[in-house]
Amino acid sequence: MAQNRARPISPHLSIWKWGAHMTTSIFHRATGDGMAVVGAMVLVWWLTAAATGQESYDYFLACAASPVGRFVLIGLTWAFFQHLASGLRHLVLDTGAGYELVTNRFWARSTFVFGVVATAAVWGYLLFVKG
Amino acid sequence: MGTGTGLGRVRGLGSARHGGGHWVLHRMTAVSNLLLMLWLLFSLLRLPTYDYQTIRLWLEQPIVAVPMILLVVSVFWHFRMGLQVLIEDYVHEEGLKFASLVALTFYTFGSGALAVFAIAKIALTGTAH
């Protein structure tokens, strides 16, 4: 591209001290894009298997119940709750609120607590209450 | 690309005040995703089991099939916009960027159509007893 490389550019990641908001931001992107690929594939597989017939669906269920399947599903659940929490945080930040240092750090960290707690609650219920 | 006027140099290089629409739609689908995904989560948690018959009987109801189709549209639309931003942020070579965006669009519409068709098939053909 015809671009003047010598032109001064805005400093990027290298000059900033790492903060909780940066971790939340990159996790928002990673969980969202991860779900877009893995989550969408699992959803499409689940729906098409159910539409195809008993045999296809039972194969899906067996895969979902395998250790790898469980790992993927628990991972997707966590990605969903993490993305949900940081997404809600985004909607609040979009209004111009929540940029004060202490507040911002508190909610950035809270997204991780929510992600883990909500995932544990859902899978605790599925595995130990429902059985 | 022109080399003369400022307008000639930037023409075709992107932003023509379309960015705001993308941004707003990303938020709008975020809210619809929130509602539809919470509906799916709690609906699934309330199902007694996840075997074939249960899922078919559940999915074939219009009250389930319609929000399920809406969920696919909303979620796939939202993730296409998210992945588009990812590509635009990290893929700087114009040809590769264009090819990536084409691949992303094909992936989204292809898998989305498959999902919607599966739901419609279940809803319209009834349970295979």
PDB file of C-alpha atoms in Angstrom:
ATOM      1  CA  MET A   1       0.000   0.000   0.000  1.00  0.00           C
ATOM      2  CA  ALA A   2       1.119   3.534  -0.717  1.00  0.00           C
ATOM      3  CA  GLN A   3       1.772   4.539   2.851  1.00  0.00           C
ATOM      4  CA  ASN A   4       4.514   6.658   4.359  1.00  0.00           C
ATOM      5  CA  ARG A   5       6.201   4.284   6.821  1.00  0.00           C
ATOM      6  CA  ALA A   6       8.344   7.018   8.369  1.00  0.00           C
ATOM      7  CA  ARG A   7       5.263   8.808   9.613  1.00  0.00           C
ATOM      8  CA  PRO A   8       4.926   8.792  13.428  1.00  0.00           C
ATOM      9  CA  ILE A   9       2.343   6.300  14.651  1.00  0.00           C
ATOM     10  CA  SER A  10       0.492   6.050  17.938  1.00  0.00           C
ATOM     11  CA  PRO A  11       2.323   3.925  20.548  1.00  0.00           C
ATOM     12  CA  HIS A  12       0.728   0.506  20.959  1.00  0.00           C
ATOM     13  CA  LEU A  13       0.917  -2.311  23.542  1.00  0.00           C
ATOM     14  CA  SER A  14       4.655  -1.959  24.179  1.00  0.00           C
ATOM     15  CA  ILE A  15       4.575   1.233  26.237  1.00  0.00           C
ATOM     16  CA  TRP A  16       1.646   0.512  28.568  1.00  0.00           C
ATOM     17  CA  LYS A  17       1.766  -1.203  31.933  1.00  0.00           C
ATOM     18  CA  TRP A  18      -0.474  -4.275  31.659  1.00  0.00           C
ATOM     19  CA  GLY A  19      -3.847  -3.909  33.413  1.00  0.00           C
ATOM     20  CA  ALA A  20      -6.960  -5.968  34.139  1.00  0.00           C
ATOM     21  CA  HIS A  21      -8.934  -4.102  31.472  1.00  0.00           C
ATOM     22  CA  MET A  22      -6.455  -5.286  28.827  1.00  0.00           C
ATOM     23  CA  THR A  23      -6.828  -8.919  29.894  1.00  0.00           C
ATOM     24  CA  THR A  24     -10.632  -8.575  29.833  1.00  0.00           C
ATOM     25  CA  SER A  25     -10.464  -7.003  26.381  1.00  0.00           C
ATOM     26  CA  ILE A  26      -8.354  -9.732  24.807  1.00  0.00           C
ATOM     27  CA  PHE A  27     -10.452 -12.437  26.499  1.00  0.00           C
ATOM     28  CA  HIS A  28     -13.575 -10.814  25.064  1.00  0.00           C
ATOM     29  CA  ARG A  29     -12.141 -11.130  21.588  1.00  0.00           C
ATOM     30  CA  ALA A  30     -10.727 -14.631  22.088  1.00  0.00           C
ATOM     31  CA  THR A  31     -13.912 -16.065  23.630  1.00  0.00           C
ATOM     32  CA  GLY A  32     -16.101 -14.403  20.980  1.00  0.00           C
ATOM     33  CA  ASP A  33     -14.023 -15.586  18.052  1.00  0.00           C
ATOM     34  CA  GLY A  34     -13.564 -18.999  19.660  1.00  0.00           C
ATOM     35  CA  MET A  35     -17.320 -19.430  20.003  1.00  0.00           C
ATOM     36  CA  ALA A  36     -17.826 -18.179  16.433  1.00  0.00           C
ATOM     37  CA  VAL A  37     -15.804 -21.130  15.190  1.00  0.00           C
ATOM     38  CA  VAL A  38     -16.117 -23.959  17.732  1.00  0.00           C
ATOM     39  CA  GLY A  39     -19.490 -22.989  19.229  1.00  0.00           C
ATOM     40  CA  ALA A  40     -21.152 -22.453  15.847  1.00  0.00           C
ATOM     41  CA  MET A  41     -19.822 -25.817  14.620  1.00  0.00           C
ATOM     42  CA  VAL A  42     -21.188 -27.621  17.688  1.00  0.00           C
ATOM     43  CA  LEU A  43     -24.570 -25.881  17.349  1.00  0.00           C
ATOM     44  CA  VAL A  44     -24.825 -26.762  13.647  1.00  0.00           C
ATOM     45  CA  TRP A  45     -23.751 -30.357  14.359  1.00  0.00           C
ATOM     46  CA  TRP A  46     -26.315 -30.701  17.172  1.00  0.00           C
ATOM     47  CA  LEU A  47     -29.167 -29.323  15.021  1.00  0.00           C
ATOM     48  CA  THR A  48     -28.311 -31.270  11.860  1.00  0.00           C
ATOM     49  CA  ALA A  49     -27.830 -34.474  13.870  1.00  0.00           C
ATOM     50  CA  ALA A  50     -31.276 -34.006  15.435  1.00  0.00           C
ATOM     51  CA  ALA A  51     -32.757 -33.314  11.987  1.00  0.00           C
ATOM     52  CA  THR A  52     -31.061 -36.355  10.409  1.00  0.00           C
ATOM     53  CA  GLY A  53     -32.217 -39.099  12.744  1.00  0.00           C
ATOM     54  CA  GLN A  54     -31.719 -41.241  15.828  1.00  0.00           C
ATOM     55  CA  GLU A  55     -28.386 -42.713  14.739  1.00  0.00           C
ATOM     56  CA  SER A  56     -26.758 -39.350  13.931  1.00  0.00           C
ATOM     57  CA  TYR A  57     -28.087 -37.834  17.124  1.00  0.00           C
ATOM     58  CA  ASP A  58     -26.851 -40.713  19.293  1.00  0.00           C
ATOM     59  CA  TYR A  59     -23.406 -40.309  17.738  1.00  0.00           C
ATOM     60  CA  PHE A  60     -23.469 -36.609  18.634  1.00  0.00           C
ATOM     61  CA  LEU A  61     -24.522 -37.455  22.213  1.00  0.00           C
ATOM     62  CA  ALA A  62     -21.746 -40.041  22.566  1.00  0.00           C
ATOM     63  CA  CYS A  63     -19.173 -37.488  21.381  1.00  0.00           C
ATOM     64  CA  ALA A  64     -20.606 -34.845  23.720  1.00  0.00           C
ATOM     65  CA  ALA A  65     -20.373 -37.259  26.678  1.00  0.00           C
ATOM     66  CA  SER A  66     -16.766 -38.263  25.919  1.00  0.00           C
ATOM     67  CA  PRO A  67     -13.941 -36.573  27.892  1.00  0.00           C
ATOM     68  CA  VAL A  68     -13.001 -34.405  24.874  1.00  0.00           C
ATOM     69  CA  GLY A  69     -16.673 -33.548  24.277  1.00  0.00           C
ATOM     70  CA  ARG A  70     -17.148 -32.586  27.912  1.00  0.00           C
ATOM     71  CA  PHE A  71     -14.008 -30.437  27.801  1.00  0.00           C
ATOM     72  CA  VAL A  72     -15.257 -28.615  24.690  1.00  0.00           C
ATOM     73  CA  LEU A  73     -18.764 -28.087  26.094  1.00  0.00           C
ATOM     74  CA  ILE A  74     -17.511 -26.854  29.478  1.00  0.00           C
ATOM     75  CA  GLY A  75     -15.038 -24.606  27.625  1.00  0.00           C
ATOM     76  CA  LEU A  76     -17.825 -23.208  25.447  1.00  0.00           C
ATOM     77  CA  THR A  77     -20.002 -22.603  28.518  1.00  0.00           C
ATOM     78  CA  TRP A  78     -17.168 -20.687  30.145  1.00  0.00           C
ATOM     79  CA  ALA A  79     -16.480 -18.747  26.910  1.00  0.00           C
ATOM     80  CA  PHE A  80     -20.179 -17.851  26.746  1.00  0.00           C
ATOM     81  CA  PHE A  81     -20.359 -16.534  30.323  1.00  0.00           C
ATOM     82  CA  GLN A  82     -17.014 -14.729  30.056  1.00  0.00           C
ATOM     83  CA  HIS A  83     -18.088 -13.073  26.791  1.00  0.00           C
ATOM     84  CA  LEU A  84     -21.511 -12.285  28.278  1.00  0.00           C
ATOM     85  CA  ALA A  85     -19.962 -10.536  31.298  1.00  0.00           C
ATOM     86  CA  SER A  86     -17.359  -8.568  29.338  1.00  0.00           C
ATOM     87  CA  GLY A  87     -20.016  -7.801  26.703  1.00  0.00           C
ATOM     88  CA  LEU A  88     -22.336  -6.311  29.318  1.00  0.00           C
ATOM     89  CA  ARG A  89     -19.349  -4.338  30.605  1.00  0.00           C
ATOM     90  CA  HIS A  90     -18.832  -3.066  27.053  1.00  0.00           C
ATOM     91  CA  LEU A  91     -22.434  -1.863  26.836  1.00  0.00           C
ATOM     92  CA  VAL A  92     -21.959   0.103  30.066  1.00  0.00           C
ATOM     93  CA  LEU A  93     -18.616   1.550  28.890  1.00  0.00           C
ATOM     94  CA  ASP A  94     -20.317   2.555  25.614  1.00  0.00           C
ATOM     95  CA  THR A  95     -22.498   4.967  27.588  1.00  0.00           C
ATOM     96  CA  GLY A  96     -19.337   6.685  28.837  1.00  0.00           C
ATOM     97  CA  ALA A  97     -19.593   5.293  32.366  1.00  0.00           C
ATOM     98  CA  GLY A  98     -17.155   3.168  34.351  1.00  0.00           C
ATOM     99  CA  TYR A  99     -13.798   4.591  33.246  1.00  0.00           C
ATOM    100  CA  GLU A 100     -12.605   5.648  36.732  1.00  0.00           C
ATOM    101  CA  LEU A 101      -9.507   3.584  37.543  1.00  0.00           C
ATOM    102  CA  VAL A 102     -10.837   1.695  40.563  1.00  0.00           C
ATOM    103  CA  THR A 103     -14.305   1.094  39.078  1.00  0.00           C
ATOM    104  CA  ASN A 104     -12.885   0.017  35.749  1.00  0.00           C
ATOM    105  CA  ARG A 105     -10.463  -2.440  37.343  1.00  0.00           C
ATOM    106  CA  PHE A 106     -13.172  -3.845  39.631  1.00  0.00           C
ATOM    107  CA  TRP A 107     -15.575  -4.651  36.780  1.00  0.00           C
ATOM    108  CA  ALA A 108     -12.786  -5.912  34.521  1.00  0.00           C
ATOM    109  CA  ARG A 109     -11.813  -8.431  37.216  1.00  0.00           C
ATOM    110  CA  SER A 110     -15.447  -9.240  38.054  1.00  0.00           C
ATOM    111  CA  THR A 111     -16.039 -10.585  34.539  1.00  0.00           C
ATOM    112  CA  PHE A 112     -13.596 -13.438  35.272  1.00  0.00           C
ATOM    113  CA  VAL A 113     -15.251 -14.245  38.593  1.00  0.00           C
ATOM    114  CA  PHE A 114     -18.674 -14.307  36.925  1.00  0.00           C
ATOM    115  CA  GLY A 115     -17.421 -16.476  34.041  1.00  0.00           C
ATOM    116  CA  VAL A 116     -16.000 -19.141  36.339  1.00  0.00           C
ATOM    117  CA  VAL A 117     -18.830 -19.079  38.919  1.00  0.00           C
ATOM    118  CA  ALA A 118     -21.627 -19.256  36.319  1.00  0.00           C
ATOM    119  CA  THR A 119     -19.878 -22.100  34.457  1.00  0.00           C
ATOM    120  CA  ALA A 120     -19.424 -24.022  37.716  1.00  0.00           C
ATOM    121  CA  ALA A 121     -23.094 -23.443  38.605  1.00  0.00           C
ATOM    122  CA  VAL A 122     -24.398 -24.728  35.251  1.00  0.00           C
ATOM    123  CA  TRP A 123     -22.154 -27.808  35.118  1.00  0.00           C
ATOM    124  CA  GLY A 124     -22.569 -28.501  38.820  1.00  0.00           C
ATOM    125  CA  TYR A 125     -26.315 -28.553  38.214  1.00  0.00           C
ATOM    126  CA  LEU A 126     -26.029 -30.713  35.058  1.00  0.00           C
ATOM    127  CA  LEU A 127     -23.608 -33.268  36.494  1.00  0.00           C
ATOM    128  CA  PHE A 128     -24.499 -33.456  40.169  1.00  0.00           C
ATOM    129  CA  VAL A 129     -28.116 -32.322  40.555  1.00  0.00           C
ATOM    130  CA  LYS A 130     -29.576 -33.734  37.331  1.00  0.00           C
ATOM    131  CA  GLY A 131     -27.021 -36.522  37.167  1.00  0.00           C
TER     132      GLY A 131
ATOM    133  CA  MET B   1      -5.856   4.710  -6.922  1.00  0.00           C
ATOM    134  CA  GLY B   2      -5.347   8.364  -7.761  1.00  0.00           C
ATOM    135  CA  THR B   3      -2.185  10.189  -6.728  1.00  0.00           C
ATOM    136  CA  GLY B   4      -3.508  13.697  -7.136  1.00  0.00           C
ATOM    137  CA  THR B   5      -6.145  15.053  -4.839  1.00  0.00           C
ATOM    138  CA  GLY B   6      -6.782  13.953  -1.274  1.00  0.00           C
ATOM    139  CA  LEU B   7     -10.187  12.623  -2.277  1.00  0.00           C
ATOM    140  CA  GLY B   8      -8.642  10.570  -5.095  1.00  0.00           C
ATOM    141  CA  ARG B   9      -6.182   8.947  -2.682  1.00  0.00           C
ATOM    142  CA  VAL B  10      -8.738   7.818  -0.096  1.00  0.00           C
ATOM    143  CA  ARG B  11     -11.505   6.787  -2.469  1.00  0.00           C
ATOM    144  CA  GLY B  12     -12.319   3.079  -2.093  1.00  0.00           C
ATOM    145  CA  LEU B  13     -10.152   2.672   1.014  1.00  0.00           C
ATOM    146  CA  GLY B  14     -12.947   2.082   3.453  1.00  0.00           C
ATOM    147  CA  SER B  15     -14.837   4.291   5.816  1.00  0.00           C
ATOM    148  CA  ALA B  16     -17.524   6.214   4.058  1.00  0.00           C
ATOM    149  CA  ARG B  17     -19.455   6.749   7.294  1.00  0.00           C
ATOM    150  CA  HIS B  18     -20.553   3.111   7.355  1.00  0.00           C
ATOM    151  CA  GLY B  19     -18.645   2.356  10.560  1.00  0.00           C
ATOM    152  CA  GLY B  20     -21.400   3.703  12.795  1.00  0.00           C
ATOM    153  CA  GLY B  21     -23.954   1.302  11.344  1.00  0.00           C
ATOM    154  CA  HIS B  22     -21.662  -1.670  11.953  1.00  0.00           C
ATOM    155  CA  TRP B  23     -21.057  -0.550  15.525  1.00  0.00           C
ATOM    156  CA  VAL B  24     -24.762  -0.085  16.302  1.00  0.00           C
ATOM    157  CA  LEU B  25     -25.739  -3.439  14.718  1.00  0.00           C
ATOM    158  CA  HIS B  26     -23.055  -5.192  16.741  1.00  0.00           C
ATOM    159  CA  ARG B  27     -24.628  -3.811  19.952  1.00  0.00           C
ATOM    160  CA  MET B  28     -28.168  -4.501  18.798  1.00  0.00           C
ATOM    161  CA  THR B  29     -27.393  -8.140  18.028  1.00  0.00           C
ATOM    162  CA  ALA B  30     -25.495  -8.333  21.344  1.00  0.00           C
ATOM    163  CA  VAL B  31     -28.754  -7.526  23.154  1.00  0.00           C
ATOM    164  CA  SER B  32     -30.812  -9.990  21.065  1.00  0.00           C
ATOM    165  CA  ASN B  33     -28.089 -12.637  21.606  1.00  0.00           C
ATOM    166  CA  LEU B  34     -28.331 -12.033  25.351  1.00  0.00           C
ATOM    167  CA  LEU B  35     -32.089 -12.614  25.391  1.00  0.00           C
ATOM    168  CA  LEU B  36     -32.086 -15.589  23.003  1.00  0.00           C
ATOM    169  CA  MET B  37     -29.070 -17.355  24.535  1.00  0.00           C
ATOM    170  CA  LEU B  38     -30.503 -17.019  28.056  1.00  0.00           C
ATOM    171  CA  TRP B  39     -33.765 -18.475  26.712  1.00  0.00           C
ATOM    172  CA  LEU B  40     -31.830 -21.407  25.182  1.00  0.00           C
ATOM    173  CA  LEU B  41     -29.754 -21.961  28.320  1.00  0.00           C
ATOM    174  CA  PHE B  42     -32.728 -22.059  30.686  1.00  0.00           C
ATOM    175  CA  SER B  43     -34.853 -24.079  28.249  1.00  0.00           C
ATOM    176  CA  LEU B  44     -32.115 -26.714  27.988  1.00  0.00           C
ATOM    177  CA  LEU B  45     -31.562 -26.773  31.748  1.00  0.00           C
ATOM    178  CA  ARG B  46     -35.294 -27.392  32.267  1.00  0.00           C
ATOM    179  CA  LEU B  47     -35.456 -30.361  29.868  1.00  0.00           C
ATOM    180  CA  PRO B  48     -35.611 -33.703  31.739  1.00  0.00           C
ATOM    181  CA  THR B  49     -33.128 -35.456  29.401  1.00  0.00           C
ATOM    182  CA  TYR B  50     -31.210 -34.755  26.188  1.00  0.00           C
ATOM    183  CA  ASP B  51     -32.029 -37.901  24.204  1.00  0.00           C
ATOM    184  CA  TYR B  52     -33.292 -37.911  20.611  1.00  0.00           C
ATOM    185  CA  GLN B  53     -37.033 -38.102  21.336  1.00  0.00           C
ATOM    186  CA  THR B  54     -36.953 -35.346  23.971  1.00  0.00           C
ATOM    187  CA  ILE B  55     -34.981 -32.950  21.766  1.00  0.00           C
ATOM    188  CA  ARG B  56     -37.143 -33.639  18.678  1.00  0.00           C
ATOM    189  CA  LEU B  57     -40.416 -33.165  20.586  1.00  0.00           C
ATOM    190  CA  TRP B  58     -39.050 -29.984  22.130  1.00  0.00           C
ATOM    191  CA  LEU B  59     -37.637 -28.505  18.896  1.00  0.00           C
ATOM    192  CA  GLU B  60     -40.685 -29.222  16.739  1.00  0.00           C
ATOM    193  CA  GLN B  61     -42.891 -26.848  18.732  1.00  0.00           C
ATOM    194  CA  PRO B  62     -43.327 -23.456  16.979  1.00  0.00           C
ATOM    195  CA  ILE B  63     -42.668 -21.697  20.301  1.00  0.00           C
ATOM    196  CA  VAL B  64     -39.198 -23.297  20.268  1.00  0.00           C
ATOM    197  CA  ALA B  65     -38.412 -23.492  16.541  1.00  0.00           C
ATOM    198  CA  VAL B  66     -39.063 -19.780  15.910  1.00  0.00           C
ATOM    199  CA  PRO B  67     -36.805 -18.403  18.684  1.00  0.00           C
ATOM    200  CA  MET B  68     -34.221 -21.025  17.695  1.00  0.00           C
ATOM    201  CA  ILE B  69     -34.157 -19.685  14.116  1.00  0.00           C
ATOM    202  CA  LEU B  70     -34.002 -16.118  15.463  1.00  0.00           C
ATOM    203  CA  LEU B  71     -31.089 -17.195  17.678  1.00  0.00           C
ATOM    204  CA  VAL B  72     -29.152 -18.570  14.705  1.00  0.00           C
ATOM    205  CA  VAL B  73     -29.734 -15.362  12.706  1.00  0.00           C
ATOM    206  CA  SER B  74     -28.823 -13.074  15.611  1.00  0.00           C
ATOM    207  CA  VAL B  75     -25.778 -15.032  16.829  1.00  0.00           C
ATOM    208  CA  PHE B  76     -24.364 -15.697  13.354  1.00  0.00           C
ATOM    209  CA  TRP B  77     -24.855 -12.064  12.327  1.00  0.00           C
ATOM    210  CA  HIS B  78     -23.100 -10.918  15.508  1.00  0.00           C
ATOM    211  CA  PHE B  79     -20.154 -13.294  15.136  1.00  0.00           C
ATOM    212  CA  ARG B  80     -19.715 -12.388  11.467  1.00  0.00           C
ATOM    213  CA  MET B  81     -19.246  -8.766  12.522  1.00  0.00           C
ATOM    214  CA  GLY B  82     -16.849  -9.763  15.301  1.00  0.00           C
ATOM    215  CA  LEU B  83     -14.720 -11.941  13.029  1.00  0.00           C
ATOM    216  CA  GLN B  84     -14.777  -9.176  10.394  1.00  0.00           C
ATOM    217  CA  VAL B  85     -13.225  -6.766  12.899  1.00  0.00           C
ATOM    218  CA  LEU B  86     -10.656  -9.416  13.869  1.00  0.00           C
ATOM    219  CA  ILE B  87      -9.657  -9.845  10.214  1.00  0.00           C
ATOM    220  CA  GLU B  88      -9.540  -6.090   9.600  1.00  0.00           C
ATOM    221  CA  ASP B  89      -7.348  -5.624  12.692  1.00  0.00           C
ATOM    222  CA  TYR B  90      -4.798  -8.332  11.951  1.00  0.00           C
ATOM    223  CA  VAL B  91      -4.783  -9.024   8.190  1.00  0.00           C
ATOM    224  CA  HIS B  92      -3.199  -6.024   6.495  1.00  0.00           C
ATOM    225  CA  GLU B  93      -2.407  -7.377   3.047  1.00  0.00           C
ATOM    226  CA  GLU B  94      -5.315  -6.233   0.869  1.00  0.00           C
ATOM    227  CA  GLY B  95      -5.731  -9.379  -1.237  1.00  0.00           C
ATOM    228  CA  LEU B  96      -5.557 -11.731   1.740  1.00  0.00           C
ATOM    229  CA  LYS B  97      -7.905  -9.504   3.718  1.00  0.00           C
ATOM    230  CA  PHE B  98     -10.472  -9.559   0.922  1.00  0.00           C
ATOM    231  CA  ALA B  99     -10.176 -13.351   0.540  1.00  0.00           C
ATOM    232  CA  SER B 100     -10.558 -13.786   4.329  1.00  0.00           C
ATOM    233  CA  LEU B 101     -13.700 -11.660   4.357  1.00  0.00           C
ATOM    234  CA  VAL B 102     -15.165 -13.663   1.460  1.00  0.00           C
ATOM    235  CA  ALA B 103     -14.357 -16.935   3.266  1.00  0.00           C
ATOM    236  CA  LEU B 104     -15.918 -15.569   6.462  1.00  0.00           C
ATOM    237  CA  THR B 105     -19.115 -14.596   4.640  1.00  0.00           C
ATOM    238  CA  PHE B 106     -19.382 -18.010   2.974  1.00  0.00           C
ATOM    239  CA  TYR B 107     -18.767 -19.737   6.318  1.00  0.00           C
ATOM    240  CA  THR B 108     -21.416 -17.669   8.102  1.00  0.00           C
ATOM    241  CA  PHE B 109     -24.135 -18.010   5.479  1.00  0.00           C
ATOM    242  CA  GLY B 110     -23.333 -21.661   4.742  1.00  0.00           C
ATOM    243  CA  SER B 111     -23.409 -22.837   8.361  1.00  0.00           C
ATOM    244  CA  GLY B 112     -26.313 -20.504   9.199  1.00  0.00           C
ATOM    245  CA  ALA B 113     -28.418 -21.859   6.334  1.00  0.00           C
ATOM    246  CA  LEU B 114     -27.636 -25.408   7.439  1.00  0.00           C
ATOM    247  CA  ALA B 115     -28.749 -24.651  11.003  1.00  0.00           C
ATOM    248  CA  VAL B 116     -31.972 -22.895   9.930  1.00  0.00           C
ATOM    249  CA  PHE B 117     -32.787 -25.725   7.501  1.00  0.00           C
ATOM    250  CA  ALA B 118     -32.280 -28.331  10.235  1.00  0.00           C
ATOM    251  CA  ILE B 119     -34.641 -26.493  12.608  1.00  0.00           C
ATOM    252  CA  ALA B 120     -37.242 -26.021   9.847  1.00  0.00           C
ATOM    253  CA  LYS B 121     -37.027 -29.695   8.886  1.00  0.00           C
ATOM    254  CA  ILE B 122     -37.637 -30.801  12.482  1.00  0.00           C
ATOM    255  CA  ALA B 123     -40.490 -28.335  12.937  1.00  0.00           C
ATOM    256  CA  LEU B 124     -42.205 -29.120   9.636  1.00  0.00           C
ATOM    257  CA  THR B 125     -41.811 -32.903   9.462  1.00  0.00           C
ATOM    258  CA  GLY B 126     -42.693 -33.743  13.064  1.00  0.00           C
ATOM    259  CA  THR B 127     -41.216 -36.458  15.238  1.00  0.00           C
ATOM    260  CA  ALA B 128     -39.973 -39.618  13.540  1.00  0.00           C
ATOM    261  CA  HIS B 129     -41.550 -42.197  15.826  1.00  0.00           C
TER     262      HIS B 129
END
